[in-house]
Short mmCIF file of C-alpha atoms in Angstrom, two decimals:
data_model
loop_
_atom_site.label_atom_id
_atom_site.label_comp_id
_atom_site.label_asym_id
_atom_site.label_seq_id
_atom_site.Cartn_x
_atom_site.Cartn_y
_atom_site.Cartn_z
CA UNK A 1024 0.06 0.17 0.56
CA UNK A 1025 0.88 3.83 0.24
CA UNK A 1026 3.44 5.01 2.21
CA UNK A 1027 3.82 8.69 3.72
CA UNK A 1028 7.13 9.11 6.26
CA UNK A 1029 6.78 12.18 8.64
CA UNK A 1030 9.60 13.79 10.15
CA UNK A 1031 10.85 14.97 12.91
CA UNK A 1032 7.88 12.00 15.03
CA UNK A 1033 8.27 14.27 18.37
CA UNK A 1034 9.54 17.58 18.58
CA UNK A 1035 10.02 19.90 21.54
CA UNK A 1036 11.32 23.88 21.15
CA UNK A 1037 11.01 27.29 23.35
CA UNK A 1038 8.23 29.95 22.30
CA UNK A 1039 9.27 31.54 19.28
CA UNK A 1040 11.67 29.29 17.69
CA UNK A 1041 10.58 27.97 14.58
CA UNK A 1042 9.58 24.33 13.62
CA UNK A 1043 10.33 22.39 9.86
CA UNK A 1044 8.23 19.44 9.56
CA UNK A 1045 8.27 17.57 6.50
CA UNK A 1046 6.10 14.69 4.50
CA UNK A 1047 6.21 12.45 2.33
CA UNK A 1048 5.51 10.31 -0.25
CA UNK A 1049 7.46 7.46 -0.24
CA UNK A 1050 6.40 4.72 -3.28
CA UNK A 1051 4.25 7.00 -4.75
CA UNK A 1052 3.88 11.20 -6.89
CA UNK A 1053 1.53 13.46 -4.71
CA UNK A 1054 0.54 16.17 -6.14
CA UNK A 1055 -1.35 17.40 -4.01
CA UNK A 1056 -0.87 16.29 0.20
CA UNK A 1057 -3.03 18.68 2.82
CA UNK A 1058 -2.12 19.42 6.33
CA UNK A 1059 -4.43 18.72 9.37
CA UNK A 1060 -3.82 19.14 13.46
CA UNK A 1061 -5.39 17.21 15.87
CA UNK A 1062 -6.42 18.12 20.13
CA UNK A 1063 -6.33 15.72 22.28
CA UNK A 1064 -9.15 13.22 22.07
CA UNK A 1065 -11.15 15.30 18.47
CA UNK A 1066 -10.61 14.81 15.20
CA UNK A 1067 -8.66 16.10 12.08
CA UNK A 1068 -9.41 19.74 11.37
CA UNK A 1069 -8.15 20.14 7.84
CA UNK A 1070 -4.94 23.86 7.70
CA UNK A 1071 -4.30 23.58 4.25
CA UNK A 1072 -4.12 21.45 0.95
CA UNK A 1073 -0.60 21.89 -0.54
CA UNK A 1074 -0.11 21.03 -4.13
CA UNK A 1075 3.49 21.28 -5.82
CA UNK A 1076 4.71 24.40 -7.78
CA UNK A 1077 2.21 26.40 -6.03
CA UNK A 1078 1.25 27.73 -3.05
CA UNK A 1079 -0.78 26.30 -0.16
CA UNK A 1080 -4.04 27.26 -0.57
CA UNK A 1081 -5.61 27.82 4.01
CA UNK A 1082 -8.51 26.60 5.99
CA UNK A 1083 -10.75 29.94 6.60
CA UNK A 1084 -8.85 30.93 10.43
CA UNK A 1085 -5.57 29.45 9.78
CA UNK A 1086 -2.61 32.15 9.86
CA UNK A 1087 -0.42 31.65 6.79
CA UNK A 1088 2.67 33.59 7.89
CA UNK A 1089 3.00 30.96 10.73
CA UNK A 1090 2.25 28.69 8.90
CA UNK A 1091 4.52 28.54 5.83
CA UNK A 1092 4.27 25.23 3.40
CA UNK A 1093 6.21 24.16 0.83
CA UNK A 1094 4.98 21.42 -1.48
CA UNK A 1095 8.62 21.89 -4.01
CA UNK A 1096 8.38 18.21 -5.36
CA UNK A 1097 5.60 15.87 -5.85
CA UNK A 1098 6.59 13.49 -2.82
CA UNK A 1099 7.69 16.63 -1.11
CA UNK A 1100 5.49 19.35 1.70
CA UNK A 1101 6.98 21.32 4.81
CA UNK A 1102 5.09 22.80 6.96
CA UNK A 1103 6.16 25.08 9.06
CA UNK A 1104 5.77 26.80 12.81
CA UNK A 1105 6.84 30.04 12.75
CA UNK A 1106 8.33 31.67 15.73
CA UNK A 1107 6.10 28.68 18.00
CA UNK A 1108 4.61 29.39 21.21
CA UNK A 1109 2.53 26.86 23.36
CA UNK A 1110 -1.04 27.36 21.76
CA UNK A 1111 0.54 25.70 18.88
CA UNK A 1112 1.48 23.26 20.84
CA UNK A 1113 -0.60 20.05 18.86
CA UNK A 1114 -0.39 17.14 16.51
CA UNK A 1115 0.05 17.34 12.92
CA UNK A 1116 -0.73 14.96 10.18
CA UNK A 1117 -0.40 15.24 6.65
CA UNK A 1118 -1.90 13.65 3.85
CA UNK A 1119 -1.17 12.29 0.80
CA UNK A 1120 -3.39 11.53 -2.40
CA UNK A 1121 -2.74 8.55 -4.02
CA UNK A 1122 -4.07 7.71 -7.68
CA UNK A 1123 -7.30 7.97 -8.02
CA UNK A 1124 -8.45 8.92 -4.78
CA UNK A 1125 -7.26 8.43 -0.94
CA UNK A 1126 -5.54 9.89 0.83
CA UNK A 1127 -2.67 8.23 2.72
CA UNK A 1128 -1.66 9.47 5.94
CA UNK A 1129 1.97 9.89 7.29
CA UNK A 1130 2.36 9.19 11.03
CA UNK A 1131 1.87 12.38 13.11
CA UNK A 1132 4.45 15.05 14.70
CA UNK A 1133 3.60 15.66 17.93
CA UNK A 1134 4.69 19.49 18.92
CA UNK A 1135 6.29 20.66 22.32
CA UNK A 1136 6.54 24.61 22.34
CA UNK A 1137 7.47 25.33 25.83
CA UNK B 1181 -21.34 22.07 3.15
CA UNK B 1182 -20.61 18.72 4.09
CA UNK B 1183 -20.80 17.56 7.01
CA UNK B 1184 -20.27 14.27 8.55
CA UNK B 1185 -21.97 12.38 12.09
CA UNK B 1186 -21.23 10.14 14.02
CA UNK B 1187 -23.26 9.85 17.04
CA UNK B 1188 -21.30 7.45 18.50
CA UNK B 1189 -18.30 8.86 21.04
CA UNK B 1190 -17.26 6.29 22.78
CA UNK B 1191 -18.36 2.00 21.96
CA UNK B 1192 -17.17 -0.98 24.82
CA UNK B 1193 -17.55 -4.31 23.92
CA UNK B 1194 -16.42 -7.67 25.38
CA UNK B 1195 -14.24 -9.75 22.66
CA UNK B 1196 -15.92 -11.50 20.57
CA UNK B 1197 -18.68 -8.93 20.37
CA UNK B 1198 -19.96 -7.59 17.15
CA UNK B 1199 -20.04 -4.06 16.97
CA UNK B 1200 -21.42 -1.58 14.43
CA UNK B 1201 -20.12 2.21 14.05
CA UNK B 1202 -21.82 4.82 12.58
CA UNK B 1203 -21.42 7.14 10.29
CA UNK B 1204 -24.28 9.76 9.01
CA UNK B 1205 -23.50 12.21 6.51
CA UNK B 1206 -24.67 15.57 4.71
CA UNK B 1207 -24.46 16.48 1.09
CA UNK B 1208 -25.99 18.16 -2.05
CA UNK B 1209 -23.59 16.76 -4.46
CA UNK B 1210 -24.10 14.27 -6.21
CA UNK B 1211 -20.37 11.97 -6.32
CA UNK B 1212 -18.41 11.69 -3.83
CA UNK B 1213 -16.36 9.57 -1.57
CA UNK B 1214 -16.84 8.08 1.96
CA UNK B 1215 -13.91 6.23 4.15
CA UNK B 1216 -13.39 5.12 6.68
CA UNK B 1217 -9.79 5.64 8.89
CA UNK B 1218 -8.30 3.77 12.11
CA UNK B 1219 -6.21 5.25 14.45
CA UNK B 1220 -4.50 3.07 16.72
CA UNK B 1221 -2.97 4.96 20.10
CA UNK B 1222 0.29 5.23 18.41
CA UNK B 1223 -1.36 8.24 16.36
CA UNK B 1224 -1.32 7.09 13.20
CA UNK B 1225 -3.94 6.88 10.57
CA UNK B 1226 -4.71 3.58 8.60
CA UNK B 1227 -7.20 3.94 5.93
CA UNK B 1228 -9.79 1.34 5.50
CA UNK B 1229 -11.97 1.34 3.11
CA UNK B 1230 -13.13 4.28 -0.24
CA UNK B 1231 -16.59 4.29 -1.50
CA UNK B 1232 -17.67 6.17 -4.51
CA UNK B 1233 -21.44 7.44 -4.66
CA UNK B 1234 -21.66 5.38 -7.25
CA UNK B 1235 -21.61 1.97 -5.30
CA UNK B 1236 -23.71 1.03 -2.90
CA UNK B 1237 -22.52 -2.70 -3.14
CA UNK B 1238 -21.82 -3.36 0.56
CA UNK B 1239 -18.03 -4.94 1.00
CA UNK B 1240 -16.93 -7.49 2.62
CA UNK B 1241 -12.78 -7.77 3.79
CA UNK B 1242 -12.15 -10.66 6.74
CA UNK B 1243 -13.64 -9.37 9.98
CA UNK B 1244 -14.98 -6.10 8.80
CA UNK B 1245 -17.94 -4.94 7.01
CA UNK B 1246 -19.46 -2.24 5.59
CA UNK B 1247 -22.56 -1.25 4.50
CA UNK B 1248 -23.73 1.47 2.92
CA UNK B 1249 -26.85 3.08 1.84
CA UNK B 1250 -27.44 6.51 -0.30
CA UNK B 1251 -30.93 6.51 1.21
CA UNK B 1252 -30.51 6.97 4.77
CA UNK B 1253 -26.47 9.04 4.04
CA UNK B 1254 -25.46 6.31 5.94
CA UNK B 1255 -21.93 4.30 5.12
CA UNK B 1256 -22.01 2.02 8.81
CA UNK B 1257 -18.95 -0.27 9.50
CA UNK B 1258 -18.98 -3.87 11.36
CA UNK B 1259 -16.32 -5.35 13.12
CA UNK B 1260 -17.32 -8.79 13.46
CA UNK B 1261 -16.03 -10.12 16.51
CA UNK B 1262 -13.85 -7.99 17.75
CA UNK B 1263 -10.39 -8.53 18.91
CA UNK B 1264 -7.69 -6.49 21.70
CA UNK B 1265 -6.37 -5.12 18.33
CA UNK B 1266 -9.39 -3.50 17.77
CA UNK B 1267 -8.94 -0.27 20.80
CA UNK B 1268 -8.92 2.82 18.30
CA UNK B 1269 -10.68 5.38 17.94
CA UNK B 1270 -12.62 4.41 14.38
CA UNK B 1271 -13.35 8.10 11.68
CA UNK B 1272 -15.85 8.11 8.93
CA UNK B 1273 -14.20 11.12 6.01
CA UNK B 1274 -15.96 12.45 3.38
CA UNK B 1275 -14.57 13.91 0.49
CA UNK B 1276 -15.34 14.52 -3.72
CA UNK B 1277 -14.28 13.78 -6.94
CA UNK B 1278 -14.35 17.90 -8.58
CA UNK B 1279 -10.11 18.83 -7.76
CA UNK B 1280 -11.08 21.90 -5.75
CA UNK B 1281 -12.40 19.39 -3.12
CA UNK B 1282 -10.13 16.82 -2.52
CA UNK B 1283 -9.71 17.70 1.62
CA UNK B 1284 -11.39 15.33 3.88
CA UNK B 1285 -14.73 16.24 6.50
CA UNK B 1286 -13.86 14.10 9.51
CA UNK B 1287 -16.65 13.24 11.49
CA UNK B 1288 -16.09 13.74 15.56
CA UNK B 1289 -14.27 9.61 15.77
CA UNK B 1290 -16.22 6.69 17.36
CA UNK B 1291 -13.54 5.12 19.89
CA UNK B 1292 -13.96 1.58 20.53
CA UNK B 1293 -12.57 -0.14 23.35
CA UNK B 1294 -12.37 -3.86 23.37
CA UNK B 1295 -11.82 -5.73 26.58
CA UNK B 1296 -10.13 -9.58 27.05
#
């Protein structure tokens, strides 16, 4: 089956620093990847849609300047949380869309901002 | 607007019992996909099934079966002879077939606890 990796799996950082999370589709090419955020015991909330070679589409209420997304190739999308604060602590999950239309998810990144 | 409702927040069963997880969706579109994902304690979402809106055939895969009924906008998931390893949060999700709206809309999830 399709495999999506995500790195790092856990990161702890100090308030004010930036954190980059990588999402890779390992055995297929993905023109579209998605970034979700999940709070404890809650469902997944879509943050943005990442399209290879173009700007990401952000959901309402998601700050573009805080959550920078880059989809530089057909197998890699990155999410950078800039100037992280404790309220950004969360579980971030990416997915990559395979043909014809199934999203496969990465293992997630648990971000803790102190 | 689309919406997915999983009314059962948490279900607890004893091993070997059958359990059905309910999923009801709302959409005005006639073409869409429905999905079920499993999220074990490790956190990774595992794809279980995709069904398109044209295909109302029920599906069985081992101990898992899915019942898609367009008339009631439901896509229920049954685990037969449950096992402890089935303990997880299960999400039902909806997406659309047109290029601009491929993101998934998730239900709130149902936490399944299978006791030995």
